[in-house]
Short mmCIF file of N, CA, C and O in Angstrom, two decimals:
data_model
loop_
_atom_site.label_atom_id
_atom_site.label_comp_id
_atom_site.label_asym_id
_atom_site.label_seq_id
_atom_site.Cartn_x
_atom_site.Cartn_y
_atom_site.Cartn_z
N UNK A 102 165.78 77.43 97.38
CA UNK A 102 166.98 77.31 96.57
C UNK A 102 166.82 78.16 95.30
O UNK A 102 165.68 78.59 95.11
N UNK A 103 167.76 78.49 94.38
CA UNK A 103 167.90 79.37 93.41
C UNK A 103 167.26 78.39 92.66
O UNK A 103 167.21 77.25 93.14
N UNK A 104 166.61 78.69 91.24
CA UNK A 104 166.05 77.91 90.10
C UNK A 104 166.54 78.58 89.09
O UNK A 104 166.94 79.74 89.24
N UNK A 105 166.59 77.71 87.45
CA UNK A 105 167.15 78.22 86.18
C UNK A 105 166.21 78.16 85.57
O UNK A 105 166.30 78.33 84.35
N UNK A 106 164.89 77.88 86.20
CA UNK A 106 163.52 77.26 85.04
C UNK A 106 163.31 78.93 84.37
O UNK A 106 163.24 78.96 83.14
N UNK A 107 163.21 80.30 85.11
CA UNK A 107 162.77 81.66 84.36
C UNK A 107 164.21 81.58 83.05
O UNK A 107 163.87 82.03 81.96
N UNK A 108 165.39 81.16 83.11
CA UNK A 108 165.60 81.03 82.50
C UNK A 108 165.88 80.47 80.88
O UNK A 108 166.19 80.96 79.80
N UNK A 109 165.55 79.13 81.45
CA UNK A 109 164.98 78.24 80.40
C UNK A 109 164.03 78.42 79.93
O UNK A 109 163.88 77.93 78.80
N UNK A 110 162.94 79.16 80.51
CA UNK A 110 161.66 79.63 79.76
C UNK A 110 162.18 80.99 78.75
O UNK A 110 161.95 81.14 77.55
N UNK A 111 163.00 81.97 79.73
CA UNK A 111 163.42 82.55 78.72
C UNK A 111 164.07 82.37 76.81
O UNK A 111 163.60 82.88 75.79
N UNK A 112 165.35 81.39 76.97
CA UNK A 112 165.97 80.26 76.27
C UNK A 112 164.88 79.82 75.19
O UNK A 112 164.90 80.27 74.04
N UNK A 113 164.16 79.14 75.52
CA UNK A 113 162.93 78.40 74.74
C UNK A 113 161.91 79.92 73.91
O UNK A 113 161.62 79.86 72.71
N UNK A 114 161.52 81.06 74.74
CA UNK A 114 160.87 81.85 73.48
C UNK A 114 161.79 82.59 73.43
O UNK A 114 161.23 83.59 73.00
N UNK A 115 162.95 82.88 73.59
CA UNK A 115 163.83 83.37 72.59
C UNK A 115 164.27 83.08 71.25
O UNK A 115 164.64 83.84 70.36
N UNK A 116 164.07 81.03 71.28
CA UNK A 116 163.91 80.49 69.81
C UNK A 116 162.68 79.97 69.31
O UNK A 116 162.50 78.89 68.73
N UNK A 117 161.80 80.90 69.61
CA UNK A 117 160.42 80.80 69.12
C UNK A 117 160.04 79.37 69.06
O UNK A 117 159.65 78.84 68.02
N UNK A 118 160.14 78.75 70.19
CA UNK A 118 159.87 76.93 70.60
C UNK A 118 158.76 77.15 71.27
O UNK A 118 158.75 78.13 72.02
N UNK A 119 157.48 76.26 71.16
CA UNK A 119 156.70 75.88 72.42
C UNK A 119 157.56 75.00 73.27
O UNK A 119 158.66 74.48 73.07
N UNK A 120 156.73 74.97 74.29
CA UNK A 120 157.22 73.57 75.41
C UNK A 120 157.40 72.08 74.58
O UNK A 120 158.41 71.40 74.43
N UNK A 121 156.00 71.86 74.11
CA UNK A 121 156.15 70.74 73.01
C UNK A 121 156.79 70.52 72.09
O UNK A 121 157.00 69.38 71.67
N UNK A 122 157.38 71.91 71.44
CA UNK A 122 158.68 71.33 70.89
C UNK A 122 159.85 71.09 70.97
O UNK A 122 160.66 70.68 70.13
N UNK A 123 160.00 71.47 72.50
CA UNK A 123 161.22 71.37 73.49
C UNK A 123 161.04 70.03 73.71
O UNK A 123 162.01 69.33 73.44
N UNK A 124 159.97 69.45 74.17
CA UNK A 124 159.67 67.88 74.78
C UNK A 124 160.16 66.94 73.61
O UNK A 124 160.93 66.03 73.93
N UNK A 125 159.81 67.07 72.33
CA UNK A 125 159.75 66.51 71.14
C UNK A 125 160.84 66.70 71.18
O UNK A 125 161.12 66.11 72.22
N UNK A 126 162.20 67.30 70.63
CA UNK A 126 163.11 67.42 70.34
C UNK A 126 163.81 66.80 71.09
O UNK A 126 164.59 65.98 70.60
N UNK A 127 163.72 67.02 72.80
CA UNK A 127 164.54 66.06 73.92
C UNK A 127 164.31 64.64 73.66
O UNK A 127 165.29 63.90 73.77
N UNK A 128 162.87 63.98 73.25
CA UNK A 128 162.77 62.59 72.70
C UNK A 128 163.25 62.29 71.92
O UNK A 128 163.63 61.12 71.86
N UNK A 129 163.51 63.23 70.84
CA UNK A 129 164.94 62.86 69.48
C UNK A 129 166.11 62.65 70.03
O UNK A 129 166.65 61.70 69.46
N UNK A 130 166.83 63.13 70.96
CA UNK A 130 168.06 62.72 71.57
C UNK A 130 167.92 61.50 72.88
O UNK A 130 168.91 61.35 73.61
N UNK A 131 166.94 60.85 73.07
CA UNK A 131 166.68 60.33 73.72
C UNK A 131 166.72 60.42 75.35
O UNK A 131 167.22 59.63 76.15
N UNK A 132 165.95 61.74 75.61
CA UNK A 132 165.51 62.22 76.80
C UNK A 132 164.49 61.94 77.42
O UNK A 132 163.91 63.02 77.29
N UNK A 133 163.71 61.22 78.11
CA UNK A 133 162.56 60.76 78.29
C UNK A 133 162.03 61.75 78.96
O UNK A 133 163.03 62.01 79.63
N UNK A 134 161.31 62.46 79.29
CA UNK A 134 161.06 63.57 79.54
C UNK A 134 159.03 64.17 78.92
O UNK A 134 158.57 64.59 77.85
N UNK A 135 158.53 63.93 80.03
CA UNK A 135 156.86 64.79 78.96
C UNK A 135 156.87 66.44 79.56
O UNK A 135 157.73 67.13 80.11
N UNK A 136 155.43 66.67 79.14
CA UNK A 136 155.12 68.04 78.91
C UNK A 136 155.04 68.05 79.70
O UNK A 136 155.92 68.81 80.08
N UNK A 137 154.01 67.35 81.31
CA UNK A 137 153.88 68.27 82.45
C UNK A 137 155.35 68.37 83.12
O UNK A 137 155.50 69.48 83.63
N UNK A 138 156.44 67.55 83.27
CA UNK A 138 157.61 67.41 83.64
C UNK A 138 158.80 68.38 83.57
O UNK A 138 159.72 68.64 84.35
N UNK A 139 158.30 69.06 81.76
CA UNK A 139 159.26 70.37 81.44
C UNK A 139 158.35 71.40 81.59
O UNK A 139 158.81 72.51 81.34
N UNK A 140 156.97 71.33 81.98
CA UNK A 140 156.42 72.84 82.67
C UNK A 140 157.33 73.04 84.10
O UNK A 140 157.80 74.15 84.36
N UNK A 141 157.60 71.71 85.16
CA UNK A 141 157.61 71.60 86.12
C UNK A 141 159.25 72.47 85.97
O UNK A 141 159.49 73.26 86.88
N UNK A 142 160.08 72.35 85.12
CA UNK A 142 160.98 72.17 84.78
C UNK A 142 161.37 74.02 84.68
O UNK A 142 162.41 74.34 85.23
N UNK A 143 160.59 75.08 84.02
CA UNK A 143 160.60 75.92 83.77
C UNK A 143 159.96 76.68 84.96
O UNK A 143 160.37 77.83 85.14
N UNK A 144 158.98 76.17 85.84
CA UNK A 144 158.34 76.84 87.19
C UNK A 144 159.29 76.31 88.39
O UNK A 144 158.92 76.41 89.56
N UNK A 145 160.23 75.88 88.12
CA UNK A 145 161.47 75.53 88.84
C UNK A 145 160.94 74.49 90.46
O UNK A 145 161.39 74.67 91.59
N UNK A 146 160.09 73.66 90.12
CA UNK A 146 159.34 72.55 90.58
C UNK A 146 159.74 71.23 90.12
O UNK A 146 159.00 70.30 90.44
N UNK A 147 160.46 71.05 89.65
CA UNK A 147 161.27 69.40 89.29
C UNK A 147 163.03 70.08 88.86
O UNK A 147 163.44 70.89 88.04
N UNK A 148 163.67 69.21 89.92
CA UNK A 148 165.31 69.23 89.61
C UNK A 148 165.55 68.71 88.01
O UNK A 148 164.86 67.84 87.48
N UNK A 149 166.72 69.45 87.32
CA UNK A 149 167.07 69.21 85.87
C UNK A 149 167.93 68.25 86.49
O UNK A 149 168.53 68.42 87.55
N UNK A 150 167.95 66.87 85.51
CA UNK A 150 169.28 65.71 85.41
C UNK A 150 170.33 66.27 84.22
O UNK A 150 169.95 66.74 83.15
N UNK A 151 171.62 66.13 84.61
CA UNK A 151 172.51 66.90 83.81
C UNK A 151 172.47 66.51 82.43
O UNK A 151 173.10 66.97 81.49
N UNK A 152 171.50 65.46 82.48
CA UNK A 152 171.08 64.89 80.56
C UNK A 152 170.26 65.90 79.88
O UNK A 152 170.30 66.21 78.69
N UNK A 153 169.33 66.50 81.06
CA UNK A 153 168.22 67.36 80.56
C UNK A 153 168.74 68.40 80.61
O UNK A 153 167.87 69.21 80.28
N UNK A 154 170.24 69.25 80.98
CA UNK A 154 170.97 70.40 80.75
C UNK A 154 171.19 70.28 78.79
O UNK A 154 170.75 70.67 77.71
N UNK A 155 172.34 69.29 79.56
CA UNK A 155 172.97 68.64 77.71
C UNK A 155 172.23 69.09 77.08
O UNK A 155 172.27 70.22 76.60
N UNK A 156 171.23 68.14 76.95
CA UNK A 156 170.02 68.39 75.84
C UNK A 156 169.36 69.83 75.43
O UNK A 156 169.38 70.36 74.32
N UNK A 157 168.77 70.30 76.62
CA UNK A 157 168.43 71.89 76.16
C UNK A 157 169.58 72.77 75.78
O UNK A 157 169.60 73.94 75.39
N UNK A 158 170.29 72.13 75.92
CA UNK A 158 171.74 73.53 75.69
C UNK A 158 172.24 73.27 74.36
O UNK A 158 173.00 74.06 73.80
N UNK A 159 171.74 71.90 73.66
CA UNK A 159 171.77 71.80 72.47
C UNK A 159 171.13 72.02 71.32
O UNK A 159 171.46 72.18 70.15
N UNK A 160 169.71 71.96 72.22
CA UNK A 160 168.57 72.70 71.59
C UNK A 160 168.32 74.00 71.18
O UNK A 160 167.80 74.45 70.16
N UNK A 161 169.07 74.83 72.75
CA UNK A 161 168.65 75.86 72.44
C UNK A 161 169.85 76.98 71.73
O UNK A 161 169.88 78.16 71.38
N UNK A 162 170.64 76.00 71.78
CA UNK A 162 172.31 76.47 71.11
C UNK A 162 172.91 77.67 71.75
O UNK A 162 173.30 78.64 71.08
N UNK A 163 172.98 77.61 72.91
CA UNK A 163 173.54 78.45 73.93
C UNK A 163 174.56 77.68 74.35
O UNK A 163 174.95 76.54 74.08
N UNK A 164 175.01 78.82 75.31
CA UNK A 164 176.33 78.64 76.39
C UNK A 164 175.78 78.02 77.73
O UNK A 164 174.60 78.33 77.88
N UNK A 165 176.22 77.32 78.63
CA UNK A 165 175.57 76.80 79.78
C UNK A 165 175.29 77.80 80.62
O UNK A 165 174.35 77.83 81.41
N UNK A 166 176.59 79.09 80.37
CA UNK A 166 176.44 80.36 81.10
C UNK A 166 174.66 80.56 80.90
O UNK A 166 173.79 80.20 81.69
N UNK A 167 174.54 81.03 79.96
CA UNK A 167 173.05 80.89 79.52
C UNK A 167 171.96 80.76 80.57
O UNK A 167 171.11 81.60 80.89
N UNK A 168 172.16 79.51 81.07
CA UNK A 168 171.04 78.98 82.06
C UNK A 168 171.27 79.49 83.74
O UNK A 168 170.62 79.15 84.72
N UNK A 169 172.07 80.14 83.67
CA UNK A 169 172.53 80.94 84.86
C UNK A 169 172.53 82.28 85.28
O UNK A 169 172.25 82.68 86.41
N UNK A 170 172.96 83.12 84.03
CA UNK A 170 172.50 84.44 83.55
C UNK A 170 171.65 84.95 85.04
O UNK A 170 170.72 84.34 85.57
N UNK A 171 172.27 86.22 85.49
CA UNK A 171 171.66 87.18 86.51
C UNK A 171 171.13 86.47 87.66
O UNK A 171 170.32 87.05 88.38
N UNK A 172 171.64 84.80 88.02
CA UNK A 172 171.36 85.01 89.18
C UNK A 172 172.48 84.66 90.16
O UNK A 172 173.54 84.07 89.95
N UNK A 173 171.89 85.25 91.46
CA UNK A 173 172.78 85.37 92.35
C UNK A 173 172.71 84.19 93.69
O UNK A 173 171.83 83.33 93.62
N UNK A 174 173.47 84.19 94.67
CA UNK A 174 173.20 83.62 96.02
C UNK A 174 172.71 84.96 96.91
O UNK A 174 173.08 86.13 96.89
N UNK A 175 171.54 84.11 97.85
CA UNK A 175 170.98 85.42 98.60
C UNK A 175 171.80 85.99 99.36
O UNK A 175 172.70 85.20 99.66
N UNK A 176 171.98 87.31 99.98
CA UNK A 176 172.81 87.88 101.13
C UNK A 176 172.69 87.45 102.35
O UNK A 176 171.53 87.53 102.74
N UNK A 177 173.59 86.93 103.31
CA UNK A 177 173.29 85.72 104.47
C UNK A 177 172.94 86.85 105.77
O UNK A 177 172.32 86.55 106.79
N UNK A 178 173.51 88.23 105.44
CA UNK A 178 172.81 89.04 106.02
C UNK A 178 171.39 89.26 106.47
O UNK A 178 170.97 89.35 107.62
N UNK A 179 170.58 89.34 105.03
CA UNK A 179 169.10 89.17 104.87
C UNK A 179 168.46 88.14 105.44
O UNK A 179 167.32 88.24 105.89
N UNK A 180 169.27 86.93 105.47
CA UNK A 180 168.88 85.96 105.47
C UNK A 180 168.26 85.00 107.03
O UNK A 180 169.11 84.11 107.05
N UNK A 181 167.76 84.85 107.69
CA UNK A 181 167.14 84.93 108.74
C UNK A 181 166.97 82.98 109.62
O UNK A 181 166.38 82.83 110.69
#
């Protein structure tokens, strides 16, 4: 399946954030959420809950477009 985690990693050092202060900040809005969970999160290995969109998109003060940016569905041609 497609993933947004290269994105969100993007997102996050674009505002000069570690992970930990992504984690920290989601616990201020009351996201329960730890560190290995938002690595998993960015290596596109754990599904986002649309709380954990909210939240980073507030964090990272973007557009939701944002987390979508350049990607595509594969060609069903290619596709085997």
């Amino acid at each position: 399946d497609i993933g947004i985690g290269q994105n969100i990693r993007a997102l996050r050092k674009a505002r000069g954030l570690t992970q930990d202060q992504v984690v920290a900040q989601m616990q201020i809005l009351n996201i329960s959420l730890s560190r290995p969970s938002y690595v998993k999160i960015e290596g596109n290995k754990h599904n986002l809950r649309i709380s954990d969109l909210l939240a980073l998109q507030r964090i990272f003060k973007c557009d939701f477009y944002d987390f979508f940016q350049n990607l595509s569905l594969p060609n069903p041609k290619t596709m085997k």
